[in-house]
Coordinates of C-alpha atoms and ligand atoms in Angstrom, one line a residue:
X1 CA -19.9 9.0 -18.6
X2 CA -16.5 8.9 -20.9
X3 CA -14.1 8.5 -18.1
X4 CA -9.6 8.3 -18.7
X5 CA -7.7 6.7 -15.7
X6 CA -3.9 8.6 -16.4
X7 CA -1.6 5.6 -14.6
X8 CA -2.6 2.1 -14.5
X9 CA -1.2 0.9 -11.5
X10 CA -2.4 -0.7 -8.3
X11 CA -5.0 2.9 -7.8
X12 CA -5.7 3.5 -11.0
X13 CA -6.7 -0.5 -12.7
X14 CA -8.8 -0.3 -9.5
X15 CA -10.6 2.8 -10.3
X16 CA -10.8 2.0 -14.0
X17 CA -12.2 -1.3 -13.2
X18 CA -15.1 -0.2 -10.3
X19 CA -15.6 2.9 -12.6
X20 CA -16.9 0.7 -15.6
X21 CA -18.3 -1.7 -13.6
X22 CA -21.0 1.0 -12.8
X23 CA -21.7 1.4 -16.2
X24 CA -18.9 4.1 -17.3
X25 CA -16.9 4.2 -20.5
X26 CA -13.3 3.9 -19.4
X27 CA -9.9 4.5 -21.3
X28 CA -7.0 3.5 -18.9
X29 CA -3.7 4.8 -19.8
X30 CA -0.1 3.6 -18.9
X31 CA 3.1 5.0 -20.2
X32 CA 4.7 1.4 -19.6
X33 CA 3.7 -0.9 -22.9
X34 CA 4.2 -4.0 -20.5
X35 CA 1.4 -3.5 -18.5
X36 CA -0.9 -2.6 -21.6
X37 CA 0.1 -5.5 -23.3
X38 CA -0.5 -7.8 -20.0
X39 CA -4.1 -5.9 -19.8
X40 CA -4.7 -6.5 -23.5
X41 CA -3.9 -10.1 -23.8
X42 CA -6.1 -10.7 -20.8
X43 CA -3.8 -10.7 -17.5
X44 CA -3.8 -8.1 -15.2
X45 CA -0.1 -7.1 -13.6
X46 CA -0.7 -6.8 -10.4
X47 CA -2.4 -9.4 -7.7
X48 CA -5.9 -7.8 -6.5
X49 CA -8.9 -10.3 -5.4
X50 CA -11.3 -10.0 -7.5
X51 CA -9.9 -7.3 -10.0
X52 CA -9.1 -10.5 -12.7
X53 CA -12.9 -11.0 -13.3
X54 CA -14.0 -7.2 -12.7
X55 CA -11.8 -6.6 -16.1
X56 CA -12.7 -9.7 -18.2
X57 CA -16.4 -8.9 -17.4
X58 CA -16.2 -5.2 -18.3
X59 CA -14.1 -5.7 -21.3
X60 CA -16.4 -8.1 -22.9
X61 CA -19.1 -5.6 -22.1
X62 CA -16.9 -3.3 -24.4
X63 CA -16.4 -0.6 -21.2
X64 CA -13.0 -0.8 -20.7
X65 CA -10.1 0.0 -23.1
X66 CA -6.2 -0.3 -22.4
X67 CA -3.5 1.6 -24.3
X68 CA -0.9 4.2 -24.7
X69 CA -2.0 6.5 -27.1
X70 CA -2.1 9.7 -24.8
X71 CA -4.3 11.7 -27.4
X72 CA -6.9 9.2 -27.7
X73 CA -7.1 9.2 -24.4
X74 CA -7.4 12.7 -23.5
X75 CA -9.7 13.0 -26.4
X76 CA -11.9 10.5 -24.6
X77 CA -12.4 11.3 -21.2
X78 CA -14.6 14.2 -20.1
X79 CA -13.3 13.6 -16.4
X80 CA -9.3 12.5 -16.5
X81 CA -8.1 11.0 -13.6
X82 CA -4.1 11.2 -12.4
X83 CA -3.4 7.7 -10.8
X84 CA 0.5 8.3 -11.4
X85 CA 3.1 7.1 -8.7
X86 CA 4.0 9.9 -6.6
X87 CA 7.3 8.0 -5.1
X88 CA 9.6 10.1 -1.9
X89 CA 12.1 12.1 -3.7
X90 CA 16.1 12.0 -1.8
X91 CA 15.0 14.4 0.6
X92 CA 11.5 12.5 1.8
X93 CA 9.0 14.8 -0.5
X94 CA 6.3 13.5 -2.7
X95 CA 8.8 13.5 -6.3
X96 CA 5.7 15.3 -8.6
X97 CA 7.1 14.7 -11.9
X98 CA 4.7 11.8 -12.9
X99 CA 2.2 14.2 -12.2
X100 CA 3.1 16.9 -13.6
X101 CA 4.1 15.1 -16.8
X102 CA 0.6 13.5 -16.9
X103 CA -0.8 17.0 -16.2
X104 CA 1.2 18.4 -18.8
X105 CA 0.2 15.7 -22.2
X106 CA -3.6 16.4 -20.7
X107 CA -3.1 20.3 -21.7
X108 CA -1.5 19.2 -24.6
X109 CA -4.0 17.2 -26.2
X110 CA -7.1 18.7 -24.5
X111 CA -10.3 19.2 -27.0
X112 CA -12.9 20.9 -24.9
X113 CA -14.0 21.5 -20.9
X114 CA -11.9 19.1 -19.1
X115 CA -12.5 17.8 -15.2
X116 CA -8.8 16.8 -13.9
X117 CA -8.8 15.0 -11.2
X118 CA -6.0 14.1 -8.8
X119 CA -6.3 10.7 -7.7
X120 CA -2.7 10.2 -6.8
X121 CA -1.4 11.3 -3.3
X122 CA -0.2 14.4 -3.6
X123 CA 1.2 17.3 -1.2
X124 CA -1.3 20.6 -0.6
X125 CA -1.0 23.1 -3.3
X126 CA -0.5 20.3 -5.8
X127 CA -3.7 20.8 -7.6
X128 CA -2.5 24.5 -8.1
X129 CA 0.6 23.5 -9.9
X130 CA -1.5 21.1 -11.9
X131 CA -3.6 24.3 -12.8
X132 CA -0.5 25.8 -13.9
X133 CA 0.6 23.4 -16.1
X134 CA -2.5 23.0 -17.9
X135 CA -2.9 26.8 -18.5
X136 CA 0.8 27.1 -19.5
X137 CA -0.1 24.3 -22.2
X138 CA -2.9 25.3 -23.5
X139 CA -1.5 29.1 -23.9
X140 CA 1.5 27.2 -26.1
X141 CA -1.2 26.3 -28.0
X142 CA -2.8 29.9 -28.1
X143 CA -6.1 28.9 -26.3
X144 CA -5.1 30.5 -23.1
X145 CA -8.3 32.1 -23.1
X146 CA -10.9 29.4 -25.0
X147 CA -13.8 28.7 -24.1
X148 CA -14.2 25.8 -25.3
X149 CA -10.8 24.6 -23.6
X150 CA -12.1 25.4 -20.0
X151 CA -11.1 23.1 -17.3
X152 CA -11.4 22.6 -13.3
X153 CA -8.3 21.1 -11.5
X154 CA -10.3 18.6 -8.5
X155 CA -8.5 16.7 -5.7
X156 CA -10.2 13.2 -5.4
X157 CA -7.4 11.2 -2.7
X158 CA -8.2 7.5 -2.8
X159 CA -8.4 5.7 0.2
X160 CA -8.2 2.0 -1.0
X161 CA -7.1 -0.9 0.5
X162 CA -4.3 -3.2 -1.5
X163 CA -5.8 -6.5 -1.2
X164 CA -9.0 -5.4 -0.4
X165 CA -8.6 -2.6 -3.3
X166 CA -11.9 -4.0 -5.4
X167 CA -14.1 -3.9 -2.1
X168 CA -12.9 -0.9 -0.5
X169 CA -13.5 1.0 -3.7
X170 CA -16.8 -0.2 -5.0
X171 CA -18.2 0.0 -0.8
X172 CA -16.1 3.4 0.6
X173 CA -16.3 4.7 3.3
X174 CA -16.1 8.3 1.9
X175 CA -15.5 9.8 -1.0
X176 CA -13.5 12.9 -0.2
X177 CA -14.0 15.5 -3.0
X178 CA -11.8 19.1 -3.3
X179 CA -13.2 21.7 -5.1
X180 CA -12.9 25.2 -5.8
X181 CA -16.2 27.0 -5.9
X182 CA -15.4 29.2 -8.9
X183 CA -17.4 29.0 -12.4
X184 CA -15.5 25.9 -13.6
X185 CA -15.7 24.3 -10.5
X186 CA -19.6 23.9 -10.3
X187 CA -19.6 22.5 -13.3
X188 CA -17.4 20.2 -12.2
X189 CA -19.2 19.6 -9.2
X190 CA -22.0 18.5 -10.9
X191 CA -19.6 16.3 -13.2
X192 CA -18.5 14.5 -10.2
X193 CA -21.6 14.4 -8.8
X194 CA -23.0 12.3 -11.6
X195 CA -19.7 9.9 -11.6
X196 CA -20.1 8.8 -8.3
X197 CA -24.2 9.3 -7.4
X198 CA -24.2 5.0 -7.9
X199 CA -21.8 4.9 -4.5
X200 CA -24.3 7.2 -3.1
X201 CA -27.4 5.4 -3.2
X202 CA -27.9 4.4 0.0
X203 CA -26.6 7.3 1.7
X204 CA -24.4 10.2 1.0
X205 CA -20.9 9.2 1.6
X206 CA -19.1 12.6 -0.5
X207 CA -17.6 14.9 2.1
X208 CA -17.2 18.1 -0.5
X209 CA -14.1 20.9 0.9
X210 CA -11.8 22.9 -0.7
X211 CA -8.6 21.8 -3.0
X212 CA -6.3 22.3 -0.2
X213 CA -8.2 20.4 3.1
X214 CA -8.4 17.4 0.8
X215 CA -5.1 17.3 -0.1
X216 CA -4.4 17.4 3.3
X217 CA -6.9 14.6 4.6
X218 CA -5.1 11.9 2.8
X219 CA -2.2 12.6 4.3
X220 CA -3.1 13.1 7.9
X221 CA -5.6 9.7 7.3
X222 CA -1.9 8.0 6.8
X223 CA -0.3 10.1 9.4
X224 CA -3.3 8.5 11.9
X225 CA -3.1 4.8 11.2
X226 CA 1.0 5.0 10.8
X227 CA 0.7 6.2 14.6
X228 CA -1.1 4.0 15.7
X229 CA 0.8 1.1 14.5
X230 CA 4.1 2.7 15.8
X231 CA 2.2 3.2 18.7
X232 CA 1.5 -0.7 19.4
X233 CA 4.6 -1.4 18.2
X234 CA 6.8 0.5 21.0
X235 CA 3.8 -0.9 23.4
X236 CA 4.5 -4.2 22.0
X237 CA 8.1 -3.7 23.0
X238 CA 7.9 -2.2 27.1
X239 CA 5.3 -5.2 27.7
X240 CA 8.2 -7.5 26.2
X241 CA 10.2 -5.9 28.9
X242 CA 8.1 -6.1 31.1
X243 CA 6.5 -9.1 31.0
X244 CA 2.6 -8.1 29.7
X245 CA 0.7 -9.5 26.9
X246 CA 0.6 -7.1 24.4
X247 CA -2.8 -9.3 22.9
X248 CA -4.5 -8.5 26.0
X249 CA -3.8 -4.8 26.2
X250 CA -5.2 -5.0 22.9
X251 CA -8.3 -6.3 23.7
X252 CA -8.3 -4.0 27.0
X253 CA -8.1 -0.4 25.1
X254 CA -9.5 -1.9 21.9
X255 CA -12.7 -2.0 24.0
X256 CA -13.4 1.7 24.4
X257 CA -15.6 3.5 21.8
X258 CA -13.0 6.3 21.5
X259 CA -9.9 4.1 20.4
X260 CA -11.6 0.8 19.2
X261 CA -10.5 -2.3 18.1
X262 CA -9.0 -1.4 14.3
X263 CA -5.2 -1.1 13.0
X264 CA -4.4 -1.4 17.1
X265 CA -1.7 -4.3 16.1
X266 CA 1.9 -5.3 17.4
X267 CA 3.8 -6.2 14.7
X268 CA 7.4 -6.3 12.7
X269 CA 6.6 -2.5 11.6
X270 CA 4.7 -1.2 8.6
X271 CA 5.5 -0.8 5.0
X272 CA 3.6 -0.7 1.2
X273 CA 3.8 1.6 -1.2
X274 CA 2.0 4.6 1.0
X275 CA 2.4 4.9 5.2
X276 CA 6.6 5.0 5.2
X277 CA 6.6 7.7 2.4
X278 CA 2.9 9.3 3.1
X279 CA 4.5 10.1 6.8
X280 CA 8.2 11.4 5.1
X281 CA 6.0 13.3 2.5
X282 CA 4.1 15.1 5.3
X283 CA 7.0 15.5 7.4
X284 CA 8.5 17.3 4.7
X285 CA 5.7 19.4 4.4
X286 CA 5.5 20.6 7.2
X287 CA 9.1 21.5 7.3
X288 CA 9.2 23.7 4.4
X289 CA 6.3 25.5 6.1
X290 CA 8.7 26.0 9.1
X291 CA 6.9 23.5 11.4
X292 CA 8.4 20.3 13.2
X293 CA 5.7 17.2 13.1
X294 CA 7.8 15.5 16.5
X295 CA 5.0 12.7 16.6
X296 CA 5.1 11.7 12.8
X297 CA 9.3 11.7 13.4
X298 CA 8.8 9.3 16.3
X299 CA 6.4 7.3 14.2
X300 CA 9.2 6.9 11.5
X301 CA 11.6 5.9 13.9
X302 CA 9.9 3.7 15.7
X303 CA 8.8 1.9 12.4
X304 CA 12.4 1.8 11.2
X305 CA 13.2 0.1 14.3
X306 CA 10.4 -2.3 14.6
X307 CA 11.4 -3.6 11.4
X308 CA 14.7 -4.9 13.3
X309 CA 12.7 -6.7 16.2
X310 CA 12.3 -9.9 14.4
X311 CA 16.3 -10.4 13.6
X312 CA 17.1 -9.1 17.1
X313 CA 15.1 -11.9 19.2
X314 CA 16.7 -14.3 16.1
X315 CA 20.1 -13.0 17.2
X316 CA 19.1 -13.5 20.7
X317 CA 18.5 -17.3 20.5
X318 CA 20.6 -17.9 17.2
X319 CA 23.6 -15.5 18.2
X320 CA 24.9 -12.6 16.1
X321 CA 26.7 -14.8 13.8
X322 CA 24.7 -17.0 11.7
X323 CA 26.7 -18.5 9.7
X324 CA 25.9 -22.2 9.3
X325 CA 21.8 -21.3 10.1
X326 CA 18.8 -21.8 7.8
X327 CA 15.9 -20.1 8.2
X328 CA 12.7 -20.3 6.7
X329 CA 10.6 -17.3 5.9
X330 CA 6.5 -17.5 5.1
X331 CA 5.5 -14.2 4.4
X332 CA 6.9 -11.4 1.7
X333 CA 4.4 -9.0 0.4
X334 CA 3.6 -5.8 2.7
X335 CA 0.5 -7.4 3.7
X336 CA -1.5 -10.6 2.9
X337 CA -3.6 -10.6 -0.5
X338 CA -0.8 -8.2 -2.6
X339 CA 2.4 -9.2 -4.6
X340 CA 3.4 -5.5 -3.5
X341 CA 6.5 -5.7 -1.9
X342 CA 7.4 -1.5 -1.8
X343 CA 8.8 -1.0 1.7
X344 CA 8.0 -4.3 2.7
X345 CA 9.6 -5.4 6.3
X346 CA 10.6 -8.8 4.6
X347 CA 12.9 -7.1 3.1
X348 CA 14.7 -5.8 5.5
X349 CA 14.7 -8.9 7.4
X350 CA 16.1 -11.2 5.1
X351 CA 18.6 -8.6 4.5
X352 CA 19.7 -8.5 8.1
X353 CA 19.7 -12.5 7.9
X354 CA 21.5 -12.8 4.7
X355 CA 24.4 -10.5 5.8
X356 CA 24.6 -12.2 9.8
X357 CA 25.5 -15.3 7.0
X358 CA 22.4 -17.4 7.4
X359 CA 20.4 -18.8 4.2
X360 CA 17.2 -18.2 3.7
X361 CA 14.3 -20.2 1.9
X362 CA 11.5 -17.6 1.1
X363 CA 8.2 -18.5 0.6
X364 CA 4.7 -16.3 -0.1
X365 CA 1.5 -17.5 -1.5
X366 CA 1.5 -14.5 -4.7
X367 CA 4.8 -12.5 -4.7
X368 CA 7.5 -14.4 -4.9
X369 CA 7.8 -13.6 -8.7
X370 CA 8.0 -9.8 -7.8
X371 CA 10.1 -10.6 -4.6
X372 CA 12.8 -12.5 -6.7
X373 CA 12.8 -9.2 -9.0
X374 CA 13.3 -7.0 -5.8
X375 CA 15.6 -9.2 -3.9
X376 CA 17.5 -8.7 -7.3
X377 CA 18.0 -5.6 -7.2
X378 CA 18.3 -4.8 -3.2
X379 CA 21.3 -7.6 -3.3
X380 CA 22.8 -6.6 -6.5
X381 CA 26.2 -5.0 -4.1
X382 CA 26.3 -8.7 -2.3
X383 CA 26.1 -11.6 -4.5
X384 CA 27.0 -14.1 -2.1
X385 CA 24.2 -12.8 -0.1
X386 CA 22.4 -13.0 -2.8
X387 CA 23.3 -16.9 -3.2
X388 CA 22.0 -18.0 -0.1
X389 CA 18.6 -16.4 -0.6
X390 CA 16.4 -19.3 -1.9
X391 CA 12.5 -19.3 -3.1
X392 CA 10.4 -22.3 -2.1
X393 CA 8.2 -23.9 -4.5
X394 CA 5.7 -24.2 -1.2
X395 CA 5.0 -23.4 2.1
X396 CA 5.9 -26.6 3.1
X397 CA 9.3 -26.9 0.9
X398 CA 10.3 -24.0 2.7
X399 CA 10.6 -25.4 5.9
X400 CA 12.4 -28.5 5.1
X401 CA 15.3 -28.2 7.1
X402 CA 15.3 -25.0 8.9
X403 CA 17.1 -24.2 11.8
X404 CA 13.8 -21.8 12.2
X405 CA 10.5 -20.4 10.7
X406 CA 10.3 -16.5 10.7
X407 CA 6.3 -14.9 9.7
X408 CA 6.5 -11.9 8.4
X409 CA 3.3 -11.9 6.9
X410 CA -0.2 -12.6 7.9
X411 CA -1.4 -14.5 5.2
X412 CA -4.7 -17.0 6.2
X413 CA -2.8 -20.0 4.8
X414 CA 0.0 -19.5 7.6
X415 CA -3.2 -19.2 10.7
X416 CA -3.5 -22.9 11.1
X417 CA -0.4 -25.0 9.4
X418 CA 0.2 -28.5 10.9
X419 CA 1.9 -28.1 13.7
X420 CA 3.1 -31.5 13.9
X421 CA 4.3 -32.0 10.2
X422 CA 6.0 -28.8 10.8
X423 CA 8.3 -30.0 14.0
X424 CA 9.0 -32.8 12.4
X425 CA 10.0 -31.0 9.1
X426 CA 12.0 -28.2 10.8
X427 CA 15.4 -28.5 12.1
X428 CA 14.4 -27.5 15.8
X429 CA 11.1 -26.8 16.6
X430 CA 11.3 -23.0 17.0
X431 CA 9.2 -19.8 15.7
X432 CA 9.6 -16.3 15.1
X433 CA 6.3 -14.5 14.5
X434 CA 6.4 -10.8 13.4
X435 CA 2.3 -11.4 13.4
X436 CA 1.2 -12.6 16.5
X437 CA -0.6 -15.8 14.6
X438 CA -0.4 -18.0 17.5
X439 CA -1.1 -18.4 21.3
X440 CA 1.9 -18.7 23.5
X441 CA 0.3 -21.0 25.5
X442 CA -0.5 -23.4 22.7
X443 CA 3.1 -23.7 21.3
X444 CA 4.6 -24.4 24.4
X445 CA 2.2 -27.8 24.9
X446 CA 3.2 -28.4 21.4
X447 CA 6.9 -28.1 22.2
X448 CA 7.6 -25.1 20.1
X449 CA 10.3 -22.2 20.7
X450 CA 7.8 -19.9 19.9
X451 CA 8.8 -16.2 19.7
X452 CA 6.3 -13.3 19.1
X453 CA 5.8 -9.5 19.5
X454 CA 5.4 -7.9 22.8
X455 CA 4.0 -11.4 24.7
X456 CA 5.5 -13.2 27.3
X457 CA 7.8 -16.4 25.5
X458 CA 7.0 -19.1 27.6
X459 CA 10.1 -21.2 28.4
X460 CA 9.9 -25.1 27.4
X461 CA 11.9 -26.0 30.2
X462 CA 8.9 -24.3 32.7
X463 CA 5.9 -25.4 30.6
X464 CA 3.9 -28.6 31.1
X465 CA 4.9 -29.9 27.9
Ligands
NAD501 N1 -1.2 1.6 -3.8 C1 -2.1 2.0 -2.9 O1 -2.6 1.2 -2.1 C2 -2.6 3.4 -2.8 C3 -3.7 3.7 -2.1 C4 -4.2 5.1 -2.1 C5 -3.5 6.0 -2.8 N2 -2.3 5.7 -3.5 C6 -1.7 6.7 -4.3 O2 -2.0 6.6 -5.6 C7 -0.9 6.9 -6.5 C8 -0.6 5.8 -7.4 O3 -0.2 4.7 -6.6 P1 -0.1 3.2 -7.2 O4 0.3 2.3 -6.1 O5 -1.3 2.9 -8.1 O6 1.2 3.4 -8.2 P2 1.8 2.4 -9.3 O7 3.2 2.7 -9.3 O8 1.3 1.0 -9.1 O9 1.1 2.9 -10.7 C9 1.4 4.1 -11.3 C10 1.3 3.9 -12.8 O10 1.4 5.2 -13.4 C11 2.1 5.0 -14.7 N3 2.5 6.3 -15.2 C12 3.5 7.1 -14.7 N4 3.6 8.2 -15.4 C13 2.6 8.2 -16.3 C14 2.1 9.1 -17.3 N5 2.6 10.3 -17.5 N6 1.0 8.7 -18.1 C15 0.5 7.5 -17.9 N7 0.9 6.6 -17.0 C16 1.9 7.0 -16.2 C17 3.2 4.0 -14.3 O11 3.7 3.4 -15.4 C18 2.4 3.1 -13.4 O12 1.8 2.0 -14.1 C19 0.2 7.3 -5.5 O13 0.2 8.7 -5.4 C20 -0.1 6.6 -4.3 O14 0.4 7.2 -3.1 C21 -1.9 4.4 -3.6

């Protein structure tokens, strides 16, 4: 099937990408030439396992196409995807315009029965406003009532995982599909239908509703796994207080069917480009329909606050002034296997570092290029905050030094470092894990301050060591 991808970011390479590589003729469009050019000399802008090869491969197999020409690519597509950004406005909303904009150079170029799908995240009653735009276009062009200009507005979320993006997409779990069951709408059902059947082989994973419930779904699916973060997280801090092991409450509830084992993890707080403003978004929401969400509210400030646990504990051992201190940081990105640094709690911490007057050396295996972009622009007010934010060349540079070592990331390279090398490289022997990488136990027969979230810090003084 001819298939256009509207917004080439992190969602929409993905899609483009698994989409041809079941055999589908895909136009990806991007407003921003940088990224086209990137795609067309062979790169890809973003850092994805896997997604590199996916491209080259379907490419050379002439089923991929990059560009900015927004008429060839509405002319192309028979099903045209929105992948836009849908970034918080001032007031915590879900800020539209890329959508709408994308909805409206669809209806201005469209050349015969149209699928428009939204792909991005996007508030309930969304699709209806993309509905509106499209008619209001094509009645500028006096085809208000063509036939041959028909078109069905569908509500596709995507529930992908950055830096498992390639997997989650070609392997979902569900493919959630909103639809309104008017003329236009089955045959765009059956469009749809045909455009995913290859996910379907095995067994039926499309869950078909209406417009509106899907809408919805993505947004509660976020709501869910933010919660249960914040959840851990203010667990995480009373077993701190008072003196249990946050790892083995883990395990204990982890173990029962109805809560399980996934995203049930203590850390320095959440971030990426989708919990923090999926949750404001929703909260939102629901306050323009008159209703108070008090558990997503918590969940938001509970996450705000984890994100200061890490410099609080530093602060503790360190004292509030640390002027004179050097700390190494392993971990930037959101999460491990992505350069995506959007709301990501290394940000906040080296901020909080930076302006107590430490230094910093950062270090992560794939986004330091974007971090030293960001850090840019965050410290653009402080410049001699800025100054004392270094990146490392390596893991091991980083540390050279350092009065500490602060995780912030889970990437695999940090699970097993050498823990000798590093004692002897580090100024004192002491860690603060925002990850939980490590067993108390262990560090304190190695000799190392180690500091983690919600578990007891074993004293060196008291340990065997
Ligand atoms: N990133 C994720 O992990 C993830 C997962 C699920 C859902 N989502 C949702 O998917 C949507 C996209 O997220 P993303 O992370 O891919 O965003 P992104 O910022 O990485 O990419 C968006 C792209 O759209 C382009 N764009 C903007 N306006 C355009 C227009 N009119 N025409 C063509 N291109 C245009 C931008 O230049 C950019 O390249 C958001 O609503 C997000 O909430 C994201």
């Amino acid at each position: 099937m001819k298939i256009t991808i509207v917004g080439t970011g992190y969602v929409g390479l993905v899609t483009g990408a698994c989409l041809a590589e079941i055999g589908h003729d895909v136009f990806c469009l991007d407003v921003d030439p940088r990224k086209i050019e990137i795609l067309n000399g062979g790169g890809v802008p973003i850092h994805e396992p896997g997604l590199l090869e996916l491209i080259a491969r379907n490419r050379a197999a002439g089923r991929i196409t990059f560009s900015t020409d927004i008429a060839a690519s509405v002319e192309h597509g028979e099903v045209q995807f929105i992948a836009v950004g849908t970034p918080p406005d001032e007031d915590g909303s879900a800020d539209l315009q890329y959508v709408l904009e994308a909805a409206r150079s669809i209806g201005r170029h469209m050349n015969g029965f149209k699928v428009v799908v939204d792909k991005s995240t996007v508030p309930v009653g969304t699709a209806q406003r993309v509905h509106g735009v499209l008619a209001e276009e094509l009645a500028k062009r006096g085809l208000a009532q063509s036939v041959d200009h028909r078109f069905s507005v569908v509500s596709n979320p995507e529930f992908l995982k950055e830096g498992a993006a390639v997997d989650d997409f070609m392997r979902p779990d569900r493919i959630i599909i909103g639809l309104d069951e008017d003329e236009n709408g089955t045959a765009a059902r059956e469009k749809i239908k045909r455009l995913y059947a290859p996910f379907n082989r095995n067994h039926e994973r499309t869950i078909y509703m209406d417009v509106r419930s899907a809408e919805f779904t993505k947004y509660a699916a976020n709501a869910m796994l933010a919660t249960r973060i914040s959840f851990m997280n203010e667990m995480a801090n009373l077993a701190d207080r008072v003196g249990a092991d946050i790892e083995s409450v883990r395990r204990g509830i982890g173990s029962d069917p109805r809560i399980g084992y996934h995203f049930l993890y203590a850390g320095c707080g959440y971030g990426g480009s989708c919990f923090p403003k999926d949750v404001q978004a929703l909260i939102r929401t629901a306050a323009e329909s008159g209703q108070n969400l008090r558990v997503l509210e918590a969940v938001e400030e509970v996450n705000h606050g984890q994100k200061e646990v890490l410099v609080k504990k530093i602060a503790r051992v360190c004292g509030d002034d640390l002027t004179g201190k050097h700390f190494a940081v392993w971990g930037l990105a959101f999460k491990p296997n992505t350069d995506d640094m959007r709301e990501a709690p290394s940000r906040r911490l080296i901020a909080d570092l930076l302006s107590r007057g430490a230094t910093v050396a950062a270090w992560d295996p794939v986004a330091a290029e974007e971090a030293q972009r960001v850090f840019a622009l965050d410290l653009a007010h402080a410049p001699d905050q800025h100054a004392r934010l270094t990146f490392a060349s390596s893991q091991d540079d980083a540390l050279m030094g350092a009065d500490a070592l602060v995780i912030v990331t889970e990437w695999t390279a940090f699970k097993a470092p050498d823990f000798a090398h590093l004692k002897k490289v580090l100024k004192a022997p002491r860690i603060f894990d925002g990850r939980n990488l490590y067993e108390p136990d262990t560090m304190a027969e190695l000799g190392i301050d180690y500091h983690s979230i919600g578990r007891p810090h074993v004293n060196l003084a008291n340990s065997a060591a």
